[in-house]
Coordinates of C-alpha atoms in Angstrom, one line a residue:
M1 CA 49.5 -32.0 30.9
G2 CA 51.7 -28.9 31.3
R3 CA 52.6 -27.4 34.6
V4 CA 50.2 -24.6 35.7
T5 CA 52.2 -21.5 36.6
S6 CA 51.2 -18.0 37.8
D7 CA 51.6 -16.8 34.2
T8 CA 49.2 -19.3 32.7
T9 CA 46.7 -18.7 35.5
A10 CA 46.8 -15.0 34.9
T11 CA 46.4 -15.6 31.2
D12 CA 43.3 -17.8 31.7
A13 CA 41.8 -15.3 34.1
A14 CA 42.3 -12.5 31.5
A15 CA 40.7 -14.6 28.8
Q16 CA 37.7 -15.3 31.0
H17 CA 37.1 -11.5 31.5
A18 CA 38.0 -10.4 28.0
P19 CA 35.1 -9.0 26.0
E20 CA 33.4 -11.5 23.8
P21 CA 33.9 -11.0 20.0
P22 CA 30.8 -9.9 18.1
G23 CA 28.6 -12.8 17.1
A24 CA 30.1 -15.1 19.8
P25 CA 27.6 -17.6 21.3
P26 CA 26.4 -16.9 24.8
V27 CA 28.1 -18.4 27.8
W28 CA 25.4 -20.9 28.6
Q29 CA 25.7 -22.4 25.1
R30 CA 29.5 -22.7 25.4
R31 CA 29.1 -24.5 28.7
L32 CA 26.5 -26.9 27.3
R33 CA 28.9 -27.9 24.5
R34 CA 31.0 -29.7 27.2
F35 CA 28.0 -32.1 27.4
G36 CA 27.6 -32.7 23.7
L37 CA 25.5 -29.7 22.5
P38 CA 26.5 -29.3 18.9
A39 CA 27.7 -25.8 17.9
R40 CA 25.6 -23.9 15.4
P41 CA 27.2 -23.8 11.9
Q42 CA 29.0 -20.6 11.2
T43 CA 27.0 -18.4 8.9
D44 CA 28.1 -15.6 6.6
V45 CA 26.8 -12.2 7.9
R46 CA 26.4 -11.0 4.3
A47 CA 23.8 -13.8 3.8
R48 CA 22.0 -12.6 6.9
L49 CA 22.1 -9.0 5.9
V50 CA 21.1 -9.5 2.3
P51 CA 19.7 -12.9 1.5
A52 CA 20.3 -13.9 -2.1
F53 CA 17.6 -14.8 -4.5
P54 CA 17.6 -18.6 -5.0
E55 CA 18.9 -19.8 -8.3
S56 CA 16.2 -21.3 -10.6
S57 CA 16.9 -24.5 -12.3
G58 CA 15.1 -23.5 -15.5
R59 CA 13.1 -26.8 -15.5
L60 CA 9.8 -24.9 -15.9
W61 CA 10.9 -23.4 -19.3
A62 CA 12.3 -26.8 -20.4
V63 CA 8.7 -28.2 -19.9
F64 CA 7.5 -25.7 -22.6
G65 CA 10.2 -26.9 -25.0
A66 CA 12.9 -24.2 -24.4
G67 CA 16.5 -25.2 -25.0
P68 CA 19.2 -24.8 -22.3
D69 CA 20.3 -21.3 -23.5
A70 CA 16.7 -20.1 -24.0
A71 CA 15.7 -21.4 -20.6
A72 CA 18.7 -19.6 -19.0
R73 CA 17.7 -16.3 -20.6
L74 CA 14.1 -16.7 -19.7
T75 CA 15.1 -17.5 -16.1
R76 CA 17.1 -14.3 -15.9
W77 CA 14.3 -12.2 -17.5
S78 CA 11.6 -13.8 -15.3
G79 CA 12.0 -11.2 -12.6
W80 CA 10.5 -8.6 -14.9
L81 CA 8.8 -10.8 -17.5
G82 CA 6.5 -12.4 -15.0
P83 CA 5.4 -9.2 -13.3
L84 CA 4.9 -7.4 -16.7
L85 CA 2.6 -10.2 -17.9
V86 CA 0.6 -10.1 -14.7
A87 CA 0.3 -6.3 -15.0
L88 CA -0.7 -6.6 -18.7
F89 CA -3.5 -9.0 -17.6
A90 CA -4.6 -6.5 -14.9
G91 CA -4.5 -3.6 -17.4
V92 CA -6.7 -5.4 -19.9
L93 CA -9.3 -6.1 -17.2
R94 CA -9.3 -2.5 -16.0
F95 CA -9.3 -0.6 -19.3
W96 CA -11.8 -2.9 -21.0
N97 CA -15.0 -0.8 -21.5
L98 CA -13.7 1.7 -19.0
G99 CA -16.2 4.4 -20.0
S100 CA -19.1 2.2 -18.8
P101 CA -21.3 3.1 -17.1
R102 CA -21.5 6.3 -19.0
K103 CA -22.7 8.1 -15.9
V104 CA -21.3 10.1 -13.0
I105 CA -21.3 7.4 -10.3
F106 CA -21.2 7.8 -6.6
D107 CA -18.4 10.3 -5.5
E108 CA -17.4 11.0 -9.1
T109 CA -19.8 13.8 -8.5
Y110 CA -16.9 15.6 -6.7
Y111 CA -13.4 14.7 -7.9
P112 CA -13.6 14.7 -11.7
K113 CA -15.4 18.0 -11.7
D114 CA -12.8 19.4 -9.2
A115 CA -10.0 18.1 -11.4
W116 CA -11.4 19.8 -14.5
S117 CA -11.8 23.0 -12.5
L118 CA -8.1 22.8 -11.5
L119 CA -7.2 22.6 -15.1
Q120 CA -9.2 25.8 -15.9
Y121 CA -8.5 28.0 -12.8
G122 CA -5.9 26.3 -10.6
Y123 CA -8.5 26.0 -7.8
E124 CA -11.9 24.3 -7.4
G125 CA -14.8 26.3 -8.9
T126 CA -18.5 25.9 -8.7
W127 CA -20.7 23.6 -10.8
A128 CA -24.4 24.0 -11.5
K129 CA -26.8 21.6 -9.7
N130 CA -27.6 19.7 -13.0
A131 CA -23.9 19.5 -14.0
N132 CA -23.8 15.7 -13.7
D133 CA -26.5 15.1 -16.3
A134 CA -25.1 17.8 -18.5
L135 CA -21.7 16.2 -18.5
V136 CA -23.0 12.9 -20.1
G137 CA -25.7 14.6 -22.2
H138 CA -25.8 14.8 -26.0
P139 CA -24.0 17.1 -26.5
P140 CA -22.2 17.3 -23.2
Q141 CA -22.1 20.6 -21.4
L142 CA -19.6 22.0 -18.8
L143 CA -21.6 24.1 -16.4
L144 CA -18.7 25.5 -14.5
S145 CA -18.2 29.0 -13.0
P146 CA -15.1 30.5 -11.4
E147 CA -16.8 31.1 -8.0
H148 CA -14.8 29.1 -5.5
S149 CA -16.2 26.1 -3.7
Y150 CA -15.4 24.5 -0.4
V151 CA -13.5 21.2 -0.8
V152 CA -12.2 19.0 2.0
H153 CA -9.4 17.0 0.3
P154 CA -5.9 18.1 -0.8
P155 CA -5.5 18.6 -4.6
M156 CA -2.9 16.1 -5.6
G157 CA -5.2 13.2 -6.5
K158 CA -7.5 15.6 -8.5
W159 CA -4.5 16.9 -10.4
L160 CA -3.7 13.3 -11.4
I161 CA -7.3 12.8 -12.5
A162 CA -7.0 16.0 -14.5
V163 CA -4.2 14.5 -16.6
G164 CA -6.6 12.0 -18.0
E165 CA -9.2 14.6 -18.6
G166 CA -6.6 16.8 -20.4
L167 CA -5.7 13.9 -22.7
F168 CA -9.1 12.4 -23.4
G169 CA -11.6 15.1 -22.5
M170 CA -14.2 15.6 -19.8
N171 CA -16.0 12.2 -20.2
P172 CA -16.1 9.0 -18.1
F173 CA -13.1 7.4 -19.9
G174 CA -11.1 10.6 -19.5
W175 CA -11.7 11.1 -15.8
R176 CA -11.2 7.3 -15.0
F177 CA -8.1 6.9 -17.2
M178 CA -5.4 7.9 -14.7
V179 CA -7.0 5.9 -11.9
A180 CA -7.1 2.8 -14.1
L181 CA -3.5 3.3 -15.0
L182 CA -2.4 3.7 -11.4
G183 CA -4.4 0.6 -10.5
T184 CA -2.6 -1.4 -13.2
L185 CA 0.8 -0.1 -12.2
S186 CA 0.1 -1.0 -8.5
V187 CA -0.3 -4.6 -9.6
L188 CA 3.2 -4.4 -11.2
L189 CA 4.6 -2.9 -8.1
V190 CA 3.1 -5.6 -5.9
C191 CA 4.6 -8.3 -8.1
R192 CA 8.1 -6.7 -7.7
I193 CA 7.6 -6.0 -4.0
G194 CA 6.5 -9.5 -3.3
R195 CA 9.5 -10.9 -5.3
R196 CA 11.9 -8.8 -3.3
L197 CA 10.2 -9.4 0.0
M198 CA 9.8 -13.2 -0.2
R199 CA 12.8 -13.8 -2.5
S200 CA 10.5 -15.6 -5.0
T201 CA 9.4 -14.5 -8.4
A202 CA 6.5 -17.0 -8.3
L203 CA 5.2 -15.7 -5.0
G204 CA 5.6 -12.1 -6.1
C205 CA 3.6 -12.7 -9.3
L206 CA 1.0 -14.6 -7.2
A207 CA 0.6 -11.6 -4.9
G208 CA 0.1 -9.3 -7.9
A209 CA -2.3 -11.7 -9.6
L210 CA -4.4 -11.8 -6.4
L211 CA -4.5 -8.1 -6.4
A212 CA -5.5 -8.1 -10.1
V213 CA -8.6 -10.2 -9.3
D214 CA -9.7 -8.5 -6.1
G215 CA -13.1 -6.9 -6.7
L216 CA -12.6 -3.9 -4.5
H217 CA -9.3 -3.0 -6.1
F218 CA -10.8 -3.6 -9.6
V219 CA -13.9 -1.4 -9.0
M220 CA -11.7 1.4 -7.4
S221 CA -9.4 1.2 -10.5
R222 CA -12.4 1.9 -12.7
T223 CA -13.9 4.8 -10.7
A224 CA -12.5 8.3 -10.3
L225 CA -12.2 8.4 -6.5
L226 CA -9.1 9.3 -4.5
D227 CA -8.6 6.2 -2.4
L228 CA -6.9 4.1 -5.0
I229 CA -4.5 7.0 -5.7
V230 CA -3.5 7.0 -2.0
M231 CA -3.0 3.2 -2.3
F232 CA -0.7 3.6 -5.3
W233 CA 1.6 6.0 -3.5
V234 CA 1.6 4.0 -0.3
V235 CA 2.7 0.9 -2.3
A236 CA 5.3 2.9 -4.1
A237 CA 6.7 4.1 -0.8
F238 CA 6.8 0.6 0.6
G239 CA 8.7 -0.6 -2.4
C240 CA 11.2 2.2 -2.2
L241 CA 11.9 1.4 1.5
L242 CA 12.5 -2.2 0.6
V243 CA 15.0 -1.3 -2.0
D244 CA 16.7 1.1 0.4
R245 CA 16.8 -1.6 3.0
D246 CA 18.6 -4.1 0.7
R247 CA 21.0 -1.5 -0.5
T248 CA 21.9 -0.2 2.9
R249 CA 22.4 -3.6 4.3
A250 CA 24.6 -4.5 1.3
R251 CA 26.7 -1.4 2.1
L252 CA 27.1 -2.6 5.7
A253 CA 28.0 -6.1 4.6
A254 CA 30.7 -4.7 2.2
A255 CA 32.3 -2.8 5.1
L256 CA 32.5 -5.9 7.4
P257 CA 35.8 -7.9 7.7
V258 CA 36.3 -11.3 6.2
G259 CA 37.5 -14.0 8.6
P260 CA 40.2 -16.6 7.9
D261 CA 37.5 -19.1 6.7
G262 CA 36.4 -16.6 4.1
L263 CA 33.1 -15.8 5.9
V264 CA 32.1 -12.2 6.5
R265 CA 32.1 -11.5 10.2
P266 CA 30.3 -9.0 12.4
D267 CA 32.3 -6.0 13.6
E268 CA 31.5 -3.7 16.5
G269 CA 33.1 -0.7 14.8
V270 CA 31.2 -1.0 11.6
G271 CA 27.9 -1.8 13.3
D272 CA 28.0 1.0 15.8
R273 CA 29.8 3.8 14.0
M274 CA 29.4 3.5 10.3
R275 CA 27.3 6.2 8.6
L276 CA 25.0 4.8 6.0
G277 CA 25.5 7.7 3.5
W278 CA 23.3 9.0 0.8
R279 CA 19.9 7.1 0.6
P280 CA 18.0 8.3 -2.5
W281 CA 15.4 5.5 -2.2
R282 CA 14.4 6.7 1.2
I283 CA 13.9 10.2 -0.2
A284 CA 11.8 8.7 -2.9
A285 CA 9.7 7.0 -0.2
G286 CA 9.3 10.3 1.5
L287 CA 8.2 11.9 -1.8
S288 CA 5.6 9.1 -2.3
L289 CA 4.3 9.4 1.2
G290 CA 3.9 13.1 0.7
L291 CA 2.0 12.5 -2.5
A292 CA -0.3 10.0 -0.6
T293 CA -1.0 12.6 2.1
A294 CA -1.5 15.3 -0.5
T295 CA -4.3 13.1 -2.0
K296 CA -6.1 12.2 1.3
W297 CA -5.0 12.8 4.9
N298 CA -5.0 9.1 5.8
G299 CA -1.6 9.0 4.1
L300 CA -0.3 10.6 7.3
Y301 CA -0.7 7.3 9.2
Y302 CA 1.5 5.5 6.6
L303 CA 4.0 8.3 6.9
A304 CA 4.3 7.8 10.6
A305 CA 4.2 4.0 10.4
F306 CA 6.7 3.6 7.6
A307 CA 9.2 6.1 9.0
L308 CA 9.2 4.2 12.3
M309 CA 9.6 0.9 10.5
A310 CA 12.5 2.2 8.4
V311 CA 14.4 3.2 11.6
L312 CA 13.7 -0.2 13.2
W313 CA 15.1 -1.8 10.1
D314 CA 18.3 0.2 10.6
V315 CA 18.5 -0.9 14.2
A316 CA 18.2 -4.6 13.1
A317 CA 20.8 -4.1 10.4
R318 CA 23.3 -2.6 12.8
R319 CA 22.7 -5.4 15.4
T320 CA 23.4 -8.0 12.7
A321 CA 26.5 -6.1 11.6
G322 CA 27.9 -6.4 15.2
A323 CA 26.7 -3.3 17.0
R324 CA 26.8 -3.6 20.7
H325 CA 24.3 -0.7 21.1
P326 CA 22.2 -0.8 17.9
F327 CA 19.3 1.4 19.3
R328 CA 21.7 4.1 20.5
S329 CA 23.7 4.0 17.2
A330 CA 20.6 4.2 15.1
L331 CA 19.2 7.1 17.1
R332 CA 22.5 8.9 16.8
R333 CA 23.2 8.3 13.1
D334 CA 20.0 7.2 11.4
A335 CA 17.0 8.8 13.1
L336 CA 17.6 12.4 12.0
P337 CA 18.4 11.7 8.4
A338 CA 15.4 9.4 8.3
F339 CA 13.2 12.2 9.6
G340 CA 14.5 14.5 7.0
A341 CA 14.1 12.0 4.1
T342 CA 10.6 11.1 5.0
V343 CA 8.8 13.7 7.2
V344 CA 10.5 16.8 5.8
V345 CA 10.3 15.6 2.2
A346 CA 6.7 14.6 2.6
L347 CA 5.8 18.0 4.2
A348 CA 7.5 19.9 1.3
T349 CA 5.7 17.7 -1.2
Y350 CA 2.3 18.4 0.5
L351 CA 2.9 22.1 0.3
A352 CA 4.0 21.9 -3.3
S353 CA 0.7 20.1 -4.1
W354 CA -1.2 23.4 -3.2
S355 CA 0.8 25.4 -5.8
G356 CA -2.3 26.1 -7.9
W357 CA -4.2 27.4 -4.9
I358 CA -1.3 29.5 -3.8
A359 CA -0.5 31.0 -7.2
T360 CA -4.1 32.1 -7.8
K361 CA -6.4 34.4 -5.9
G362 CA -9.8 32.8 -6.4
G363 CA -9.5 29.7 -4.1
Y364 CA -11.6 29.1 -1.0
Y365 CA -10.1 30.9 2.0
R366 CA -7.2 32.1 -0.2
D367 CA -7.6 35.7 1.1
W368 CA -8.5 34.8 4.6
A369 CA -5.2 36.2 6.0
T370 CA -6.1 39.7 4.7
S371 CA -9.6 39.6 6.2
P372 CA -10.3 41.3 9.6
E373 CA -10.2 37.9 11.3
G374 CA -6.9 37.0 9.7
R375 CA -5.1 40.2 10.6
T376 CA -5.1 39.4 14.3
G377 CA -3.1 36.9 16.2
A378 CA 0.5 36.1 17.0
W379 CA 1.4 34.7 13.5
T380 CA 0.8 37.8 11.4
W381 CA 4.6 37.9 10.5
L382 CA 4.1 34.8 8.3
P383 CA 3.3 35.1 4.6
D384 CA -0.4 35.6 4.0
W385 CA -0.7 32.5 1.8
L386 CA 0.7 30.3 4.5
R387 CA -1.6 31.6 7.2
S388 CA -4.6 31.3 4.9
L389 CA -3.6 27.7 4.0
W390 CA -3.2 26.8 7.7
H391 CA -6.6 28.2 8.5
Y392 CA -8.0 26.2 5.6
Q393 CA -6.4 23.0 7.0
T394 CA -7.9 23.6 10.4
E395 CA -11.3 24.0 9.0
V396 CA -11.0 20.9 6.9
Y397 CA -9.8 18.9 10.0
S398 CA -12.9 20.1 11.9
F399 CA -15.1 18.9 9.1
H400 CA -13.6 15.5 8.9
T401 CA -13.7 14.8 12.6
G402 CA -17.2 16.0 12.9
L403 CA -18.7 14.2 9.9
T404 CA -21.5 12.0 11.4
T405 CA -24.2 12.5 8.8
P406 CA -25.8 9.0 8.3
H407 CA -25.4 7.3 5.0
A408 CA -27.1 4.1 3.7
Y409 CA -23.8 2.4 2.9
Q410 CA -21.6 3.5 5.8
S411 CA -20.0 0.7 7.8
N412 CA -18.0 0.1 10.9
P413 CA -14.4 -1.0 10.4
W414 CA -15.1 -4.1 12.5
S415 CA -17.0 -5.5 9.5
W416 CA -14.6 -4.6 6.7
L417 CA -12.4 -7.7 6.6
V418 CA -15.5 -9.9 6.3
L419 CA -17.1 -7.5 3.7
G420 CA -20.0 -6.8 5.9
R421 CA -21.4 -3.8 4.1
P422 CA -20.1 -3.1 0.5
V423 CA -20.9 0.2 -1.2
S424 CA -23.2 0.4 -4.3
Y425 CA -21.8 3.1 -6.7
F426 CA -24.4 2.6 -9.4
Y427 CA -27.7 0.8 -9.8
E428 CA -30.3 0.6 -12.6
D429 CA -33.0 -2.0 -13.3
P430 CA -33.6 -1.8 -17.1
K431 CA -36.6 -3.6 -18.6
V432 CA -36.3 -6.2 -21.4
G433 CA -35.0 -4.5 -24.5
Q434 CA -33.4 -1.6 -22.7
D435 CA -29.6 -1.2 -22.1
G436 CA -28.8 -4.6 -23.4
C437 CA -31.3 -6.5 -21.2
T438 CA -32.6 -9.7 -22.8
A439 CA -34.3 -11.3 -19.8
A440 CA -38.1 -11.2 -19.7
E441 CA -38.1 -10.8 -15.9
G442 CA -36.0 -7.6 -16.3
C443 CA -32.4 -6.9 -15.4
A444 CA -30.2 -5.3 -12.8
R445 CA -27.1 -3.2 -13.5
E446 CA -24.9 -2.5 -10.5
V447 CA -21.3 -1.3 -9.7
L448 CA -20.7 -2.7 -6.2
A449 CA -17.5 -1.9 -4.3
L450 CA -17.1 -5.5 -3.0
G451 CA -13.8 -7.3 -2.5
T452 CA -13.6 -10.8 -3.9
P453 CA -15.2 -12.7 -1.0
L454 CA -13.0 -15.8 -1.0
L455 CA -9.9 -13.7 -1.3
W456 CA -10.8 -11.5 1.7
W457 CA -11.9 -14.4 3.8
A458 CA -8.7 -16.3 3.1
A459 CA -6.8 -13.2 3.8
C460 CA -8.2 -13.2 7.3
F461 CA -6.4 -16.5 8.0
A462 CA -3.3 -15.1 6.2
L463 CA -3.3 -12.2 8.6
L464 CA -3.3 -14.6 11.6
Y465 CA -0.4 -16.5 9.9
V466 CA 1.8 -13.4 9.3
L467 CA 1.0 -12.2 12.9
Y468 CA 2.3 -15.6 14.1
R469 CA 5.4 -15.4 11.9
W470 CA 6.1 -11.9 13.2
L471 CA 5.5 -12.4 16.9
F472 CA 6.8 -15.9 17.3
K473 CA 9.3 -16.4 14.5
R474 CA 10.5 -12.8 14.4
D475 CA 10.1 -12.8 10.6
W476 CA 10.7 -9.1 9.5
R477 CA 8.8 -9.8 6.2
A478 CA 5.7 -10.7 8.1
G479 CA 6.1 -7.6 10.3
A480 CA 6.4 -5.4 7.3
I481 CA 3.1 -6.8 5.9
V482 CA 1.4 -6.3 9.3
C483 CA 2.6 -2.7 9.4
G484 CA 1.1 -2.1 5.9
V485 CA -2.3 -3.5 7.0
A486 CA -2.3 -1.8 10.4
A487 CA -1.5 1.7 9.2
G488 CA -4.4 1.6 6.8
Y489 CA -6.9 -0.2 9.0
L490 CA -6.4 0.5 12.7
P491 CA -6.7 4.3 12.6
W492 CA -10.3 4.1 11.5
F493 CA -11.2 2.6 14.8
L494 CA -10.5 6.0 16.3
Y495 CA -13.4 7.4 14.3
Q496 CA -16.1 4.8 14.7
E497 CA -18.7 7.6 15.1
R498 CA -17.7 9.1 11.8
T499 CA -19.4 8.3 8.5
I500 CA -16.9 5.9 7.0
F501 CA -17.1 3.3 4.2
L502 CA -15.7 -0.1 3.3
F503 CA -13.9 1.2 0.2
Y504 CA -11.4 3.1 2.4
A505 CA -9.9 -0.4 2.9
V506 CA -8.5 -0.4 -0.7
V507 CA -5.4 1.3 0.7
F508 CA -4.3 -1.9 2.5
V509 CA -5.6 -4.5 0.0
P510 CA -2.1 -4.9 -1.5
F511 CA -0.8 -6.0 1.9
L512 CA -3.6 -8.5 2.3
C513 CA -2.6 -10.0 -1.0
L514 CA 1.1 -10.1 0.1
A515 CA 0.0 -11.9 3.3
L516 CA -2.1 -14.4 1.4
A517 CA 0.8 -15.1 -1.0
M518 CA 3.1 -15.6 1.9
M519 CA 0.7 -18.1 3.5
L520 CA 0.2 -19.9 0.2
G521 CA 4.0 -20.2 -0.1
A522 CA 4.0 -21.9 3.4
I523 CA 1.2 -24.2 2.2
V524 CA 3.3 -25.3 -0.8
G525 CA 6.2 -26.0 1.6
P526 CA 9.7 -24.6 2.1
P527 CA 12.6 -25.6 -0.2
G528 CA 14.0 -28.9 0.8
S529 CA 10.7 -30.5 1.5
T530 CA 9.9 -33.9 0.2
E531 CA 8.4 -34.1 -3.3
R532 CA 5.2 -35.6 -1.9
R533 CA 4.9 -32.7 0.6
R534 CA 5.4 -30.1 -2.1
T535 CA 3.0 -31.8 -4.5
V536 CA 0.2 -31.9 -1.9
G537 CA 0.9 -28.3 -0.8
A538 CA 0.9 -27.1 -4.4
V539 CA -2.4 -28.8 -5.2
G540 CA -4.0 -27.3 -2.1
A541 CA -2.7 -23.8 -2.8
G542 CA -3.6 -24.1 -6.5
V543 CA -7.2 -25.1 -5.7
L544 CA -7.6 -22.0 -3.4
V545 CA -6.2 -19.7 -6.1
L546 CA -8.5 -21.1 -8.7
L547 CA -11.5 -20.7 -6.4
I548 CA -10.6 -17.1 -5.9
A549 CA -10.3 -16.5 -9.6
W550 CA -13.7 -18.2 -10.1
N551 CA -15.2 -16.0 -7.4
F552 CA -14.0 -12.9 -9.2
I553 CA -15.5 -14.1 -12.5
Y554 CA -18.8 -14.9 -10.7
F555 CA -19.1 -11.3 -9.3
Y556 CA -17.6 -9.7 -12.5
P557 CA -21.1 -8.4 -13.6
L558 CA -21.5 -6.6 -10.3
Y559 CA -18.1 -5.0 -10.7
T560 CA -18.7 -3.6 -14.2
G561 CA -22.4 -2.7 -14.3
M562 CA -23.2 -5.4 -16.8
P563 CA -27.0 -6.1 -17.3
I564 CA -27.9 -9.5 -15.7
P565 CA -31.3 -11.0 -15.0
K566 CA -32.8 -10.0 -11.7
S567 CA -32.7 -13.6 -10.5
A568 CA -28.9 -13.8 -11.2
W569 CA -28.4 -10.5 -9.3
H570 CA -30.3 -11.9 -6.3
H571 CA -28.2 -15.0 -6.3
R572 CA -25.1 -12.9 -5.9
M573 CA -26.5 -11.1 -2.9
W574 CA -25.1 -13.6 -0.5
F575 CA -26.0 -11.6 2.6
D576 CA -28.8 -9.1 3.3
T577 CA -26.3 -6.4 4.1
W578 CA -25.0 -6.5 0.5
V579 CA -28.3 -5.2 -0.8

């Protein structure tokens, strides 16, 4: 043992008070190592910032007779091939006999007609009282006049419905076409989002397949309402933010130093001071959230929730990269650009969606600013169209918050997750020999906006699972899913006196499917589990998925308006509140 001198003592003291390098274990762990606590293995920060997709062995394709080269190619393509096949399945389901029922069902009395009016005038005109019957008559008639009508939803979703009407005409197939297309594309998006989120093509495709066989999503994909359009843009925004997250973290990882052992190390300078640069995927998310809000105002809740989530992701990325003050750094360098890319872009998109109303003179309240009431006030220096539009928005807000008119199918959000009160969009009871009815007792035809029961009830447990993963395991993936559900569900508890319906929940159905896929992945077992554990888990998860698929098939007649015997219809009314 060497002699201790004043120089060595000073050196030791300086070392004790020197700042710890980024990523160093805390003092209490270093002290416990003297008593045998093993040190944690050094991990590459790059792997923590951007986890890689696990390599597939290709054994699945070999089972189907593919050679080594073909199996390797199919494994590479599976990231797109699997989601495309699931989306094709969903598309066939949704487009099959899309024009049936050949009726104006439920709130199709509003949006398809408004969409056609937008094509003709650029604003919503007025339809005759018997317009619904005339639209599906022989021959059909369009009883539309240019007199403006009062509408309470922004125009973006109706413009999209108008695309299908412009392509295929003012008929049930035409006005449902774009909604069915967006419903199909949303399944593809969920497959890809699940794959990126859980780093598993199988789990991503499972989430998309669950969405494909959800009854509420299926019915809403075949009905010209606005809520599924909101859902599509919300899912698109979520996917864009995930891509932005991966790319930004990869940029941080590329800037970090490499240690002598070849591992990427955290660095305070990079974590605290690096600017994250141009982020086009975040701007695309802002555009998508603007389109969601320009369809229905509940998109605003997703705009707020996702913008906050994106900034928190930046905080976590900077902390992992070695930042000593990640919150402060994110507020200084990321918050303002994030606000511009999401909120400002969304606001500009919302205003642009009103272009038809702005460019014409016949819309409701279009000339309010030039009226005696509009000429007074402190904001007369603003353009007339902007003041008129603002007045219109305030009137619409008053309408929405004061809507308490009772409805037979309204429901409280407490009952949504257990499907307490589904909404009947269409019902007829044809006699034998009518509309394809072959039962002597008579038949029932119904389109019921009901989620696949087993899927929703299993998703209730999945929500508890992802909450556990987020709160106790700090799993950001579970937190992202919880955010997607909460932003679409919790705000409705603020309006429990308002007239609201179960089908509003379609906006967060994709996140329920992601939660269920995540729970099923846990049931199968993590990589490295024993073969027995994985086999038992796979059987259990597979049985649940097959039961959900059977449940969808069982209720399929109620989703499509097929004529079934009255007794068969009664058997499917599992609860009195479903009638």
